[in-house]
GROMACS .gro file of C-alpha atoms in nm:
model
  344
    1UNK     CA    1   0.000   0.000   0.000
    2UNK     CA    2   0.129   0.324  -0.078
    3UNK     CA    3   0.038   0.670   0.021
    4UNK     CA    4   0.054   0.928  -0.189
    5UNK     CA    5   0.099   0.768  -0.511
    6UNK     CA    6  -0.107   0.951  -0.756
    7UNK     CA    7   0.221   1.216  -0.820
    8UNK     CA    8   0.577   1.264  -0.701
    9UNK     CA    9   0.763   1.052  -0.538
   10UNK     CA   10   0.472   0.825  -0.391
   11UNK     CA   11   0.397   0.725  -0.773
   12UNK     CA   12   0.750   0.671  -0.795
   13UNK     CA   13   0.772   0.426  -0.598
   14UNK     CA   14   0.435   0.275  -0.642
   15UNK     CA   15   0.518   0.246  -1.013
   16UNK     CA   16   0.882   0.066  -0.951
   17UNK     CA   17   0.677  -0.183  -0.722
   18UNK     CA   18   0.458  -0.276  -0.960
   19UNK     CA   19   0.717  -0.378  -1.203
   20UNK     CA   20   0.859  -0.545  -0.930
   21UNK     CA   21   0.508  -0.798  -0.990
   22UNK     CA   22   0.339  -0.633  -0.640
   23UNK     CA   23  -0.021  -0.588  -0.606
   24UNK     CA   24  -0.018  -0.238  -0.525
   25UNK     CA   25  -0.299  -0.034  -0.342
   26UNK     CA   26  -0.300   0.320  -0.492
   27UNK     CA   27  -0.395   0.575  -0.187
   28UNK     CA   28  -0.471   0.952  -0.317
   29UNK     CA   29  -0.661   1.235  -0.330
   30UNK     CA   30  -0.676   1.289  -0.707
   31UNK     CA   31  -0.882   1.107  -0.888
   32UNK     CA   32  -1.074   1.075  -1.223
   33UNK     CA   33  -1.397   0.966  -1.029
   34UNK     CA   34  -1.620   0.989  -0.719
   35UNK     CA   35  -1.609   0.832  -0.393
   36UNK     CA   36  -1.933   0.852  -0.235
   37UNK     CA   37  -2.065   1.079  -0.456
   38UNK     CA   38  -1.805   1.331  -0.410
   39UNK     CA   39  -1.465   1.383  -0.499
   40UNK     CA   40  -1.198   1.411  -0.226
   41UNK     CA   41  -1.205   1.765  -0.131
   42UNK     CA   42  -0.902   1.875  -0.286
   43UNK     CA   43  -0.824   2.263  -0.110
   44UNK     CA   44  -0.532   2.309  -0.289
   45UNK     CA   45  -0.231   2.132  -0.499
   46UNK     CA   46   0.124   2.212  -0.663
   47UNK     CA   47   0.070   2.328  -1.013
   48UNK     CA   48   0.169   2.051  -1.283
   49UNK     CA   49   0.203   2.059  -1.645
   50UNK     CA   50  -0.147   2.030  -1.815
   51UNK     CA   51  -0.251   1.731  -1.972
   52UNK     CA   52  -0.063   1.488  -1.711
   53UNK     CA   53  -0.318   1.244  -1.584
   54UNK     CA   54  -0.169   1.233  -1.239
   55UNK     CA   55  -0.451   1.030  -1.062
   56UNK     CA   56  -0.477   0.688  -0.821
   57UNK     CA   57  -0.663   0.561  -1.175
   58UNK     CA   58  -0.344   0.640  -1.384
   59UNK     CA   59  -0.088   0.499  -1.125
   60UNK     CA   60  -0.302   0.184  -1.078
   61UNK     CA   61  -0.305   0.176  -1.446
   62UNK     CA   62   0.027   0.179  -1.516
   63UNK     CA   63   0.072  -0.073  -1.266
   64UNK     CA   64  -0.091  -0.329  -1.413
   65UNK     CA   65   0.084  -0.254  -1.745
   66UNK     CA   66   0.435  -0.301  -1.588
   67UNK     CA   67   0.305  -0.687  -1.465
   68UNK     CA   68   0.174  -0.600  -1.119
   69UNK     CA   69  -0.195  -0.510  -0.999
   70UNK     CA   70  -0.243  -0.159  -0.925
   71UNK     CA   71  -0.600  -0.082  -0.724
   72UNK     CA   72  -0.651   0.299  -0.704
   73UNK     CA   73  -0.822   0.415  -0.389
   74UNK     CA   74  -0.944   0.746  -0.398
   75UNK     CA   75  -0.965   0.878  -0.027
   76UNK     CA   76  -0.869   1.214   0.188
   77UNK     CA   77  -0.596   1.110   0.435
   78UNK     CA   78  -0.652   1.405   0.619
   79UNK     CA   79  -0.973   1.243   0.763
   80UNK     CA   80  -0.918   1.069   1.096
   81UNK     CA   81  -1.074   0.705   1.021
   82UNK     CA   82  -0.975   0.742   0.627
   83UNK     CA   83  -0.693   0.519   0.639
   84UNK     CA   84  -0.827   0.241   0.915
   85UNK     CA   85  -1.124   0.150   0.703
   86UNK     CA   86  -0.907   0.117   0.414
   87UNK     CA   87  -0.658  -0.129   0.621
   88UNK     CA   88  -0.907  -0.331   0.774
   89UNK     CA   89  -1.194  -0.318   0.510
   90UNK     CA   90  -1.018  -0.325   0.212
   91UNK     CA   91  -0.631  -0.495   0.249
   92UNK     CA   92  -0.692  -0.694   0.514
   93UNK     CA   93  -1.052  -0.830   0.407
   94UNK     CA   94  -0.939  -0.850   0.068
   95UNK     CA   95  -0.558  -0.993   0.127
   96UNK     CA   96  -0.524  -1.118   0.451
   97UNK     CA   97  -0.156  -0.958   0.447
   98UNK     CA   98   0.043  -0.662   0.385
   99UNK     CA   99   0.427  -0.723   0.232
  100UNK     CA  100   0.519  -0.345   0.213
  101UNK     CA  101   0.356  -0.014   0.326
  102UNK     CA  102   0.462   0.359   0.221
  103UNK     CA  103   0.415   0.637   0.330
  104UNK     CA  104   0.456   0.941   0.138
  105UNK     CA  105   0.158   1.132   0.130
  106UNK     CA  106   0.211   1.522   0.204
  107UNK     CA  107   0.064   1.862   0.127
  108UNK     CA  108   0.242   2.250   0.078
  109UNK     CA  109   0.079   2.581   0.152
  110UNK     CA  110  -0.031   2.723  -0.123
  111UNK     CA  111   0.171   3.050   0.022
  112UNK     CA  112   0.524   2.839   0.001
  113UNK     CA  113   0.682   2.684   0.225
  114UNK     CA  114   1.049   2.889   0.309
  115UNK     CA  115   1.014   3.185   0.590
  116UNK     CA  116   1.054   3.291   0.923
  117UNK     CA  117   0.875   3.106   1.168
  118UNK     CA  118   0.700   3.339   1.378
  119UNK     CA  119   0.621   3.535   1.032
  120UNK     CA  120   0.413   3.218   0.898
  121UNK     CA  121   0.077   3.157   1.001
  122UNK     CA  122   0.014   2.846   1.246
  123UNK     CA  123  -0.162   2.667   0.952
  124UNK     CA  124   0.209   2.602   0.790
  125UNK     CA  125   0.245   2.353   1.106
  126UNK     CA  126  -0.087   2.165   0.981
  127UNK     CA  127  -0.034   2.146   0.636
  128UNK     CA  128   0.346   1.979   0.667
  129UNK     CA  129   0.240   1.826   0.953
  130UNK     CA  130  -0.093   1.718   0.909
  131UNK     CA  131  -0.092   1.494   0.641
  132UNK     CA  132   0.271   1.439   0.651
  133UNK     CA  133   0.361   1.331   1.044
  134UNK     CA  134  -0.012   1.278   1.203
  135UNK     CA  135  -0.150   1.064   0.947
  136UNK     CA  136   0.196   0.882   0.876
  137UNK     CA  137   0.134   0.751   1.200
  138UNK     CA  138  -0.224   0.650   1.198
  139UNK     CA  139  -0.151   0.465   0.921
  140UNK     CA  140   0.143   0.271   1.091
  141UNK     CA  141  -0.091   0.217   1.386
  142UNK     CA  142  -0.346   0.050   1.213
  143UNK     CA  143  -0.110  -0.157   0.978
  144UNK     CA  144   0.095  -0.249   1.259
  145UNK     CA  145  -0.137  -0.548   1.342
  146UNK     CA  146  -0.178  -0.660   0.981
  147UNK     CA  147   0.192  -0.629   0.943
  148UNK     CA  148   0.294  -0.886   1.243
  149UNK     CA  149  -0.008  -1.086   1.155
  150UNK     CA  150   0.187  -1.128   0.772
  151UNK     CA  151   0.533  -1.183   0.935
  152UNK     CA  152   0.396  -1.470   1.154
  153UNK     CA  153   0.310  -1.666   0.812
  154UNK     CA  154   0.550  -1.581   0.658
  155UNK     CA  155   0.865  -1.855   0.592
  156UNK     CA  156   1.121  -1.783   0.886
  157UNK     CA  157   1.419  -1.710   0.562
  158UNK     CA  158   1.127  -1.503   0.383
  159UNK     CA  159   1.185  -1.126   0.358
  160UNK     CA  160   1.007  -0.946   0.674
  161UNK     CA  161   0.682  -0.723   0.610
  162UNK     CA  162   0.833  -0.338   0.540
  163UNK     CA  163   0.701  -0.033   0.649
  164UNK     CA  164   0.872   0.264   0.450
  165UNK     CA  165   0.860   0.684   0.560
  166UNK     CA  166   0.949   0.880   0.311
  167UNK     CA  167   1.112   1.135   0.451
  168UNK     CA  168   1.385   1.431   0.345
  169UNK     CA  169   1.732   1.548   0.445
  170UNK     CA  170   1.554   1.832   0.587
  171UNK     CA  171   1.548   1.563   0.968
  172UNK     CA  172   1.933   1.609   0.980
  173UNK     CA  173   1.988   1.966   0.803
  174UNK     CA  174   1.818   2.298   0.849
  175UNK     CA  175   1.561   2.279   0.535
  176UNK     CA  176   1.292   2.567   0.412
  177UNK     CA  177   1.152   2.608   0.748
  178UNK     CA  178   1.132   2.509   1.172
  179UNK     CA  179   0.829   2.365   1.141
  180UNK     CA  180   0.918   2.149   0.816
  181UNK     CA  181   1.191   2.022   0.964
  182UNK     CA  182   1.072   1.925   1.312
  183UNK     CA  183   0.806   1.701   1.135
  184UNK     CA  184   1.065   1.588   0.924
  185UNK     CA  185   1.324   1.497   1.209
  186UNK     CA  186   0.990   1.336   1.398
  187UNK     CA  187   0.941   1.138   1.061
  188UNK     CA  188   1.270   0.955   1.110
  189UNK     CA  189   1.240   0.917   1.488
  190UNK     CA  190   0.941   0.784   1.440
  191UNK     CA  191   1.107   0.494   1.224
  192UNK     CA  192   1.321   0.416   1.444
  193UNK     CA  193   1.107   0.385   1.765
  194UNK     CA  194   0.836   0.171   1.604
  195UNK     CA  195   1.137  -0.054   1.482
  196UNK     CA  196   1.240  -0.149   1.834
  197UNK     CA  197   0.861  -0.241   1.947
  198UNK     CA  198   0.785  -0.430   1.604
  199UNK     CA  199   1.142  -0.647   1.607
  200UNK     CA  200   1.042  -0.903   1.783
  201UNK     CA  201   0.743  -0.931   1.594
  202UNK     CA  202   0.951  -0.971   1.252
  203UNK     CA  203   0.851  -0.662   1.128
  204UNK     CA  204   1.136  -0.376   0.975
  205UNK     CA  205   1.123  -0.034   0.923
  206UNK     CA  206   1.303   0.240   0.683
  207UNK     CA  207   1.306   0.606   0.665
  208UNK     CA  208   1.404   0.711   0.310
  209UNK     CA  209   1.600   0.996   0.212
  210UNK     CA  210   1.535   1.093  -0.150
  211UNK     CA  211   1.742   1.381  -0.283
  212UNK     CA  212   1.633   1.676  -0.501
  213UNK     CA  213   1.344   1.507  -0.737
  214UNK     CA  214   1.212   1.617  -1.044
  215UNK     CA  215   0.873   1.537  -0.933
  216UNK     CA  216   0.576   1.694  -1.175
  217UNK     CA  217   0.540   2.006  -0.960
  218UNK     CA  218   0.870   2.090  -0.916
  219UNK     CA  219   0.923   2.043  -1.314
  220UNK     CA  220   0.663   2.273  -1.319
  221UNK     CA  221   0.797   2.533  -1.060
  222UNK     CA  222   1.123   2.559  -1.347
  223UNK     CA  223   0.903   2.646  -1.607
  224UNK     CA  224   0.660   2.890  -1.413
  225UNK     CA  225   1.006   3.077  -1.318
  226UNK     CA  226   0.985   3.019  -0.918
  227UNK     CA  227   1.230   2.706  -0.888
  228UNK     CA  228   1.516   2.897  -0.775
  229UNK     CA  229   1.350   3.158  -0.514
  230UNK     CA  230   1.182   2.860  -0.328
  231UNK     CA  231   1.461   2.594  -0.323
  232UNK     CA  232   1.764   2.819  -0.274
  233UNK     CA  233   1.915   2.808  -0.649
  234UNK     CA  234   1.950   2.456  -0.649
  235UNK     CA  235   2.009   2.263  -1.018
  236UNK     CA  236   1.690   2.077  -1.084
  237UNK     CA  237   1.848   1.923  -1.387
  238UNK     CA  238   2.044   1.720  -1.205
  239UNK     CA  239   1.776   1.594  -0.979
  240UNK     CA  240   1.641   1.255  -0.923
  241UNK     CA  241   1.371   1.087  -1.052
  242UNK     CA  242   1.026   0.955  -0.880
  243UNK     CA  243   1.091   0.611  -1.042
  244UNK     CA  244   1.475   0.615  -0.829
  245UNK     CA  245   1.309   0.648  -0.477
  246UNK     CA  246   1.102   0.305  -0.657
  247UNK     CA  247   1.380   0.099  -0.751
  248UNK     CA  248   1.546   0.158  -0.383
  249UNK     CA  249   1.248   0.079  -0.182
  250UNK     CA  250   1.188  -0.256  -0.435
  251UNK     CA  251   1.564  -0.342  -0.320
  252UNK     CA  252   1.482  -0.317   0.067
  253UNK     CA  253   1.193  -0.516   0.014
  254UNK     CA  254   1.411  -0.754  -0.136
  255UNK     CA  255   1.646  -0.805   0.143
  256UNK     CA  256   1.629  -1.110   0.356
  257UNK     CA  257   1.493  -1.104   0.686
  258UNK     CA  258   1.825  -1.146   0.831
  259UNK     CA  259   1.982  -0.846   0.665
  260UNK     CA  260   1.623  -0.596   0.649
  261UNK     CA  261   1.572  -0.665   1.061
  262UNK     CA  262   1.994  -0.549   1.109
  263UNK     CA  263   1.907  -0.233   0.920
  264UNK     CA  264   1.551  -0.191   1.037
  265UNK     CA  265   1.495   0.183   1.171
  266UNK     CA  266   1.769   0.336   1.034
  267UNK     CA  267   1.777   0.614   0.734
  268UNK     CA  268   1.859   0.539   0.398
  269UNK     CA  269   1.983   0.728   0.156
  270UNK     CA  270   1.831   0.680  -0.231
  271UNK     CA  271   2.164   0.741  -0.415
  272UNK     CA  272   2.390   0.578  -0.148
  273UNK     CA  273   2.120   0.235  -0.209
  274UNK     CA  274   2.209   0.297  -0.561
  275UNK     CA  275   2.518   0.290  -0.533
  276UNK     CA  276   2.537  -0.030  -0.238
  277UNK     CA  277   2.298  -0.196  -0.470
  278UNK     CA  278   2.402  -0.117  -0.819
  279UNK     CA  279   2.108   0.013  -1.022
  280UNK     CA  280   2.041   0.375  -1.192
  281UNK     CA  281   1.836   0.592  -1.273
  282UNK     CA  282   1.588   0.614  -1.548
  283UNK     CA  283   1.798   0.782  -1.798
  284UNK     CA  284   2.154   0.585  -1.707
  285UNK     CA  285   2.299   0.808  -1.447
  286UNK     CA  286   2.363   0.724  -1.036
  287UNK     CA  287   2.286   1.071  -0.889
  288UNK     CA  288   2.543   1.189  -0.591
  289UNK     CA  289   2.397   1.156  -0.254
  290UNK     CA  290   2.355   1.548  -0.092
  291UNK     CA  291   2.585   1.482   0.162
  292UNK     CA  292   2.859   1.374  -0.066
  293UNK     CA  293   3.160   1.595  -0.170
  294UNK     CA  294   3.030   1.546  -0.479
  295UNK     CA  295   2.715   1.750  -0.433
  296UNK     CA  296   2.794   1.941  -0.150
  297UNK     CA  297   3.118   2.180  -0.347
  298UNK     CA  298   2.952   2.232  -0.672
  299UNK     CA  299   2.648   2.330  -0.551
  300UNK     CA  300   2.758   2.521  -0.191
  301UNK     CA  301   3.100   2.551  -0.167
  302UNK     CA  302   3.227   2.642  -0.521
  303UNK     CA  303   3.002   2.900  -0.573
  304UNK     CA  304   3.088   3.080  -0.212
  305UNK     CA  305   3.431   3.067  -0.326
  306UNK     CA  306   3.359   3.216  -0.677
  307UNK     CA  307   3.158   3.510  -0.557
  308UNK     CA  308   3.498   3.586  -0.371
  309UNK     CA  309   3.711   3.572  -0.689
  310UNK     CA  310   3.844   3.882  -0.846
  311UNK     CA  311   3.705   3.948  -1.211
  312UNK     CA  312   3.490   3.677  -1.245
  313UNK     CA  313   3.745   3.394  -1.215
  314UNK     CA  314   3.619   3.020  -1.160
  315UNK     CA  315   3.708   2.735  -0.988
  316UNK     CA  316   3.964   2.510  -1.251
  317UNK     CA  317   3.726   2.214  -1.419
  318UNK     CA  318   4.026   1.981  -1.326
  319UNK     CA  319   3.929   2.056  -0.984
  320UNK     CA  320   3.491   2.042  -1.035
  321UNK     CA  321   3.538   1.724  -1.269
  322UNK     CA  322   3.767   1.514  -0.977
  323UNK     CA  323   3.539   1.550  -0.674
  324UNK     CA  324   3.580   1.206  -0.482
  325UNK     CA  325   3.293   1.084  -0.336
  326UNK     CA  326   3.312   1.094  -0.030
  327UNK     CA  327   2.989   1.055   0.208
  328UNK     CA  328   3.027   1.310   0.523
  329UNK     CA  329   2.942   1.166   0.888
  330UNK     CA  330   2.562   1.234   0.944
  331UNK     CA  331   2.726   1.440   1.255
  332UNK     CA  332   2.871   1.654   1.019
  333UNK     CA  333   2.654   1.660   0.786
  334UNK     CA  334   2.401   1.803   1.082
  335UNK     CA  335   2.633   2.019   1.248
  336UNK     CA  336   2.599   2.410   1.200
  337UNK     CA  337   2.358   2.642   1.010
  338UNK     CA  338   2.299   2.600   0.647
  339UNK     CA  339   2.540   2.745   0.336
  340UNK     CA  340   2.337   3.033   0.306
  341UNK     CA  341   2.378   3.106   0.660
  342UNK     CA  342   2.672   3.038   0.716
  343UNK     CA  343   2.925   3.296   0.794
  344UNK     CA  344   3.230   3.111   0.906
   0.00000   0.00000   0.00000
């Protein structure tokens, strides 16, 4: 089951595990149809290219194409009691199990999301995290007893029932905003917590750490002109894919019990997977993780350094084009303000 999967990164990943041969339930808001005789009340939603069919119908869909079963479920997560009926009246009557759940489901104010804290109305706390920490752990609560119920038939070599959080570098680093971070930060705390109750039940859990994404809104944000004022300048062009986050969560899933339960609760990184598991991107290429040397000087440090150069000089390509890379320590990494604010 997977949250969020009519657009970004939660169709990603619901598309990869289809190809993978999954039967995956497709949880959104947008839809073609009705549910009940009216639409999921959708208040308000990142501008996309028109003409993208970016619905729980299309993902499901597409699904099915790629070898798996895609079921779309059109449904407001926002609504307390939303996502139990769907666990116990529709995957666990239906299934009797649950292999994987994701959760990536999440909502932006329609005002943006970067600003001073006491500047932004309380409502920025709900919409980040509302949807995006609240309901990410309703779900887990009411999976959590279809989840151990699945590990207790399962083989004792078979690989362990997986719940994944989608979650950002934003819970170790100083992102757009306090209160985006905190629920970030709670995100991944709240992966590992649930991983030390649900061990001994055979169950593991994951926090995953895209990096930038070229999801369909943010696509969208480059060609509207306000890409660069809302994340900071950074290079969208050499972003990730949605189908990346896919293929790392299908690997995870893969994993034998032995080796998921050792790694169970802790953070993982899409493009260090990539790189521990060998497989690409769509188009060929193994993005750098953002806390490798490799992303972290040509997008922070090189250009601090250039603005400081006399008569436009740049930093040699010798130098840009032999970046090792080299992961930094997640204290590191976590230590200090951001670039931007940085004035050491």
């Amino acid at each position: 089951m997977v949250t969020g999967a009519s657009r970004g990164i939660g169709r990603g990943i619901a598309l990869e595990l289809g190809s993978a041969g999954y039967k995956v339930y497709c949880l959104g808001r947008s839809s073609r149809s009705t549910q009940d005789g009216a639409a999921p009340v959708i208040d308000y939603q990142r501008p996309v290219a028109e003409g993208l069919d970016l619905t729980v119908e299309s993902a499901a869909e597409e699904i099915t194409k790629r070898g798996g079963v895609g079921i779309a479920v059109p449904c407001d997560l926002g609504r307390d009691g939303v996502i139990e009926d769907i666990l116990i009246n529709m995957v666990q009557a239906n299934e009797e199990r649950l292999d994987v759940l994701v959760c990536s489901a999440y909502t932006t104010p329609p005002t943006g999301i970067r600003g001073e804290f006491w500047k932004q109305d309380l409502d920025m706390w709900d919409y980040v995290n509302g949807l995006g920490l609240r309901q990410v752990y309703a779900a887990c609560r009411a999976a959590a007893p279809i989840l151990i119920d699945t590990a207790e038939k399962k083989n004792l070599n078979q690989q362990p029932p997986l719940v994944c959080l989608v979650s950002s570098f934003g819970g170790k680093s100083y992102t757009f905003n306090v209160a985006y971070g905190v629920g970030k930060a709670a995100i991944d705390r709240l992966s590992t917590d649930m991983s030390y109750q649900l061990a001994k039940y055979g169950v593991a859990t994951t926090t995953l750490y895209p990096g930038l994404v070229k999801t369909e809104a943010n696509l969208q944000m480059g060609e509207d002109g306000t890409w660069d004022e809302q994340s900071g300048g950074l290079d969208l062009s050499v972003g990730e894919s949605p189908a990346f986050s896919g293929k790392a969560v299908v690997e995870l899933a893969a994993l034998s019990k032995d080796s998921m339960m050792k790694r169970s609760g802790n953070v993982e990184v899409v493009a260090e997977l990539a790189t521990e598991f060998g497989f690409t991107d769509t188009n060929g290429n193994r993005p750098s993780s953002i806390r490798s040397l490799q992303y972290l000087l040509p997008n922070f440090v090189f250009p601090s350094i250039e603005k400081e150069l006399e008569d436009g000089k740049e930093i040699p390509a010798w130098i840009k084009d032999n970046i090792p890379n080299i992961l930094l320590p997640w204290s590191v990494f976590s230590s200090g303000p951001p670039p931007e604010m940085d004035s050491r």
